[in-house]
XYZ file of C-alpha atoms in Angstrom:
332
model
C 147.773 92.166 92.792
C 144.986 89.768 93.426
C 144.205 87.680 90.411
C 140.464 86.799 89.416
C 139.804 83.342 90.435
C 136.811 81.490 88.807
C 134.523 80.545 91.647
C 133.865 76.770 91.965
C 130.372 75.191 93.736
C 131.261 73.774 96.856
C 130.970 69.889 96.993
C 127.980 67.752 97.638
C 127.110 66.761 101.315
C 124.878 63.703 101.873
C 121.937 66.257 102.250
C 123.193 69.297 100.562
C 123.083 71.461 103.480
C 127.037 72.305 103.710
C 126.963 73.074 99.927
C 123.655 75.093 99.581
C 124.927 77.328 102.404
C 128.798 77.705 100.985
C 127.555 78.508 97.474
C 125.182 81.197 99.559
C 128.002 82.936 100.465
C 129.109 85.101 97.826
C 131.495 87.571 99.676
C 133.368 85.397 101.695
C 135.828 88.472 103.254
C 139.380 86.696 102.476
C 140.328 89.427 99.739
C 140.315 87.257 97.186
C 138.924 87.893 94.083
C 136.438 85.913 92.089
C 133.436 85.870 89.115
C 130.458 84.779 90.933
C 126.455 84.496 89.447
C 124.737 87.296 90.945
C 121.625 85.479 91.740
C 118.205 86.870 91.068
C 116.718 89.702 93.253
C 113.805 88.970 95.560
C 110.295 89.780 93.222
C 110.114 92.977 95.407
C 113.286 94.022 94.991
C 113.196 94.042 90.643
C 112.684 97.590 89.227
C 112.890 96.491 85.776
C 109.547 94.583 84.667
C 110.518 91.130 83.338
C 109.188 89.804 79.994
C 106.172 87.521 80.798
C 106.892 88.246 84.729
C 103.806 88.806 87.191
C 102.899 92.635 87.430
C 103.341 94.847 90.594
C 100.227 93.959 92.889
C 99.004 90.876 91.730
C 99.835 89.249 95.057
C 98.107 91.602 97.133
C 96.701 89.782 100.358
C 94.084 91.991 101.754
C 90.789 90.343 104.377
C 87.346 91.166 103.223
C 86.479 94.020 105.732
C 89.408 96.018 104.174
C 88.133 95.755 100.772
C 85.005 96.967 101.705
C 86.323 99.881 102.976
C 87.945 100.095 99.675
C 85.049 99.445 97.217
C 83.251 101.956 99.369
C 86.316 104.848 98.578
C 85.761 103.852 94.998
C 81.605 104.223 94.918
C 82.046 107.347 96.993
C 84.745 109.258 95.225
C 86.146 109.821 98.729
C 89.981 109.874 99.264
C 91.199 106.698 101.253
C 92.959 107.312 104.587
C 94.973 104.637 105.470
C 97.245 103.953 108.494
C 98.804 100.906 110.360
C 101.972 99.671 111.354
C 105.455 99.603 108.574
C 105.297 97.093 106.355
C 102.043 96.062 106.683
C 100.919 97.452 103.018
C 100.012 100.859 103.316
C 101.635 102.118 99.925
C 100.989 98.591 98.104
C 97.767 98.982 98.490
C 97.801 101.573 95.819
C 99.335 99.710 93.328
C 96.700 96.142 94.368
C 93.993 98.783 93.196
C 95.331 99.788 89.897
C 96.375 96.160 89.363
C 92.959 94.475 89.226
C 91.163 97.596 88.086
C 93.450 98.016 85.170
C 94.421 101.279 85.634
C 97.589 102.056 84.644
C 100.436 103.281 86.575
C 100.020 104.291 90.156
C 100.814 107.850 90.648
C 102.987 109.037 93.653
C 103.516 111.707 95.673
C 105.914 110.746 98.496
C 105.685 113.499 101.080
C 108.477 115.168 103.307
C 109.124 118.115 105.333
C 109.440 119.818 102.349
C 106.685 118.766 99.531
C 104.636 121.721 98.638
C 100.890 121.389 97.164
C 102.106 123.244 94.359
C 105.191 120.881 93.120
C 102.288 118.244 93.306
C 100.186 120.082 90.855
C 102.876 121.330 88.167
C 106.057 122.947 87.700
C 107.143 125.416 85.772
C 110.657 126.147 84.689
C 110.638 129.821 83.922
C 114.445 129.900 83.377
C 114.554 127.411 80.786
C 112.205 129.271 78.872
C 113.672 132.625 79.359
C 117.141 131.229 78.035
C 115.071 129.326 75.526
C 113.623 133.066 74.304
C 117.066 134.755 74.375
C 119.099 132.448 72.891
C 117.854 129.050 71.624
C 115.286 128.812 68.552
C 113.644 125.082 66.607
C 115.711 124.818 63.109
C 112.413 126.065 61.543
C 112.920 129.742 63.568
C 109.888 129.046 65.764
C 110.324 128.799 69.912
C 109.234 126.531 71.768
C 106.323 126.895 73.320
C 105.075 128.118 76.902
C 103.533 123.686 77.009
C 107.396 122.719 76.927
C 108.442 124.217 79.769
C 105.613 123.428 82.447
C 105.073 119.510 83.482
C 102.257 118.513 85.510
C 103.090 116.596 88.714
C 101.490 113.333 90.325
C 98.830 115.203 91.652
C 97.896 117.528 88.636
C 98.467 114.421 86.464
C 95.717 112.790 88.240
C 93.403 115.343 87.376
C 93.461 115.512 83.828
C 90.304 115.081 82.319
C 89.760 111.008 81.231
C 87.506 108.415 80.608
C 88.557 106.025 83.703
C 90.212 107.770 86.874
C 94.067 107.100 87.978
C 95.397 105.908 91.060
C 96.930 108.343 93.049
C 99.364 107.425 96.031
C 99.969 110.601 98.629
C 102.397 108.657 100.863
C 103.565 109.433 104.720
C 100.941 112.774 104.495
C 101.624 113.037 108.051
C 105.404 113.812 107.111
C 104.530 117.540 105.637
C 103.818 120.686 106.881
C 100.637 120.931 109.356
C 98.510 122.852 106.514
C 99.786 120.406 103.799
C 96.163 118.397 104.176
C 93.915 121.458 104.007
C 95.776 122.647 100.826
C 95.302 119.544 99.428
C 91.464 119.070 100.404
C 90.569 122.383 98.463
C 92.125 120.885 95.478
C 89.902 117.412 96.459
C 86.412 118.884 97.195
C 86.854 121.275 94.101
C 87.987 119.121 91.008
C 90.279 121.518 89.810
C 93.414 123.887 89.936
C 94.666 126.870 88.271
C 97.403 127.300 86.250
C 98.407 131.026 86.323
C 101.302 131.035 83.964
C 98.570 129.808 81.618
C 95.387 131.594 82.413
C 97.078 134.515 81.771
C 97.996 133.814 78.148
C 95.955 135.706 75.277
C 92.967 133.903 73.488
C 94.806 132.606 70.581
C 96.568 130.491 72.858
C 93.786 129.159 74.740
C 94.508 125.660 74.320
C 98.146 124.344 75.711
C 99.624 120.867 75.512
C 101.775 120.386 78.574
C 104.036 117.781 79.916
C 102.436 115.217 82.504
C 104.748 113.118 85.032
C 103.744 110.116 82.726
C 106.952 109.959 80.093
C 106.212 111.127 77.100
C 102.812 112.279 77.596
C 100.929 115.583 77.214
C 97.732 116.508 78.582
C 95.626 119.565 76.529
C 95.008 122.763 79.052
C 92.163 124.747 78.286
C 92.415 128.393 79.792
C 94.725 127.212 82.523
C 92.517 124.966 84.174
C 92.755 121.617 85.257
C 89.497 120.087 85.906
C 89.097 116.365 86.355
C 86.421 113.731 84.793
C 86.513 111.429 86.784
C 87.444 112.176 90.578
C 90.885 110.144 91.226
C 91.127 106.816 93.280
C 92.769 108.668 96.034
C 95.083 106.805 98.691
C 96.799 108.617 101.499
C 99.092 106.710 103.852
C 99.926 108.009 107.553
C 102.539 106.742 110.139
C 100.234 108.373 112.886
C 103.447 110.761 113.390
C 100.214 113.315 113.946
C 97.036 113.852 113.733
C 94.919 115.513 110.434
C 92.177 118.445 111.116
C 88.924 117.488 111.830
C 87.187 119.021 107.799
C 90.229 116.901 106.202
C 89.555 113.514 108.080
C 85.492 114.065 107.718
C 86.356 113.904 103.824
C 88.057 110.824 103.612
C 87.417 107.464 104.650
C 89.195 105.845 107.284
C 91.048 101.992 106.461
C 93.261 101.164 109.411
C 95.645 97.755 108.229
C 96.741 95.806 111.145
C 99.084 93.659 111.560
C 99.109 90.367 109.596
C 97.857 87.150 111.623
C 98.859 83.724 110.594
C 96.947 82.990 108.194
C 97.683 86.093 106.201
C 101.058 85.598 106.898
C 101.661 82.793 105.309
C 99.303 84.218 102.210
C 101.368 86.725 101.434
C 104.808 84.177 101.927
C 102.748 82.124 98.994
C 101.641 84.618 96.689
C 105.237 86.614 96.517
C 107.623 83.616 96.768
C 105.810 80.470 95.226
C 103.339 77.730 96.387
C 106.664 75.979 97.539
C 108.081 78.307 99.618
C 105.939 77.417 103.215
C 107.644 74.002 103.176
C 110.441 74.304 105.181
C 109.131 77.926 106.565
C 106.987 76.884 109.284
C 109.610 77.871 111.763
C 110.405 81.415 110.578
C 106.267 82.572 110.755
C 106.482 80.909 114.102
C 109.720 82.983 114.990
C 108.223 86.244 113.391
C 104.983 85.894 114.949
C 107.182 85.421 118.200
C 109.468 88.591 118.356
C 106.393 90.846 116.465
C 104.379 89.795 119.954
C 107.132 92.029 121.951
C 108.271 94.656 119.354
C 107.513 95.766 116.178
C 108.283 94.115 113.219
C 107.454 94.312 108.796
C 105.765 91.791 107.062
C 108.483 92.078 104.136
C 111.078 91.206 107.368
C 109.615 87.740 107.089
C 109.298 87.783 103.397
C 112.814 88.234 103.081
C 114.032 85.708 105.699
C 112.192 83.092 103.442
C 113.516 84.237 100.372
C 116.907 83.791 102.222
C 116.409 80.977 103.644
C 115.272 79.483 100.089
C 118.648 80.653 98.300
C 120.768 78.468 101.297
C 121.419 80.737 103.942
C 121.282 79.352 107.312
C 118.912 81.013 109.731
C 118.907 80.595 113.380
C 117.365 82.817 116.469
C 121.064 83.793 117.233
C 122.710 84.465 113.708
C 121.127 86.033 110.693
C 117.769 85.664 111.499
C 118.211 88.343 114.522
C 119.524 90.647 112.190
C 116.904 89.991 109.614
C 113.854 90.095 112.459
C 115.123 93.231 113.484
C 112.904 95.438 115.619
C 111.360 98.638 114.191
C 110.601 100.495 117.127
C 113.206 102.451 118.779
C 113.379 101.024 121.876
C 114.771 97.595 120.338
């Protein structure tokens, strides 16, 4: 059996090049076993907030024109329609706008094949409450109620009534079925939805607290509608796998986000990984700039050739920084 082995850092070179990239290495592939430091995760790659730590979207890099387009969304109560290449901050933008609006939490809706308008709005777990009625009863001899067993989803969540409006994030729309957008454009242009399972409840139980997709929240129901305050900031992000109808796309307002130039480029390198991190980057913007001229390529492709580059790794056209660079489209 292979015993643990306490890793050692590699020895000093006269410019610290052979050591930075040994002590990089942290699965070598020889079998043997050690304790290594797990070093820290890129900032984009943390799910857990850190104490003190800079909050999701504060290093948004986004030109003027764009947040125009944005600002106009916001005046306008429209829905936000944006497309443009992978990685070039479709979905972040979302969480930029809740950032410096103070907002809370984005809320989102990734679509798929499957998604249904009515998951988005609320669920309801009639089981659960049938067993709940048949078997299970509070210590005090009282059931649950109807509120326990229905929970609001991203999109119903953003249209409980409030003082300020919520962020709401439909991503990849274009994934879901062809009548997905004019489901969810009814819902848009009227303010409100229905809850049945509610409505349909006598008057002394007018008024139900539900569940909302924010933990531990409840939002009050009144009759079984849903009817917003204030209209949602609404962003919906498309791939261009296909095209919307004609009454859906009049309703929102177009943002198209092309690909970084220079200049942004090395913006966003600055604001995620430090004011220190362009110093010895020059050539990997240069190289990304380079293979995103003949195929497609992800801004965070660049971010995290940087980041490795900054933790020792060695990065040449032929080695890693081919596989990082990789291209997206599928004739690369």
């Amino acid at each position: 059996m292979t015993s643990e082995t306490p890793e050692t850092p590699a020895s000093e070179t006269d410019d610290g090049t052979a050591a930075a990239d040994e002590n990089w290495r942290l699965f070598r592939g020889d079998g043997r076993r050690r304790t290594v430091a797990i070093p820290a995760a890129p900032p984009w790659r943390r799910f857990a907030p850190a104490e003190g730590g800079t909050p999701a979207g504060a290093h948004y890099v986004i030109g003027r024109e764009e947040t125009d387009v944005v600002n106009a969304a916001i005046h306008l109560r429209r829905p936000l329609l944006v497309t443009g290449h992978p990685g070039t901050g479709k979905s972040s933008l979302a969480t930029a706008i809740a950032h410096e609006l103070d907002l809370g939490p984005v809320l989102h809706w990734p679509v798929n094949s499957r998604s249904t308008l009515q998951d988005a709005l609320y669920r309801y777990d009639a089981i659960g409450r049938l067993q709940e009625s048949n078997l299970a009863r509070d210590p005090d001899g009282t059931r649950s109620g109807i509120g326990s067993f229905l929970r609001l989803g991203p999109v119903g969540t953003a249209f409980v009534a409030a003082d300020r409006p919520r962020v709401l994030l439909v991503d990849e729309l274009d994934k879901g079925d062809i009548d997905l957008p004019n489901d969810l454009l009814t819902v848009f242009e009227e303010g409100t939805f229905e809850i049945p399972e509610l409505s349909r409840l006598p008057e002394n139980q007018a008024e139900v607290d539900v569940l909302t997709i924010d933990p531990h929240m409840t939002a009050r129901v009144t009759r079984g509608v849903v009817r917003c305050a204030e209209f949602p900031l609404v962003v919906i992000t498309s791939n261009g796998e296909r095209d919307f109808p004609p009454a859906f796309r009049r309703r929102c307002l177009p943002l198209h986000l092309g690909d970084p130039d220079e200049a942004r480029l090395r913006g966003i390198v600055e604001g995620h990984l430090g004011p220190d991190a362009l110093a010895d980057a020059g050539d990997l913007v240069m190289a990304f700039l380079a293979q995103r001229a003949v195929g497609e390529l992800a801004t965070d492709q660049l971010l995290n050739a940087v980041f490795l580059r900054r933790g020792g790794a060695r990065l040449d056209a032929d080695g890693l920084l081919k596989t990082v660079l990789h291209r997206l489209n599928a004739d690369g």
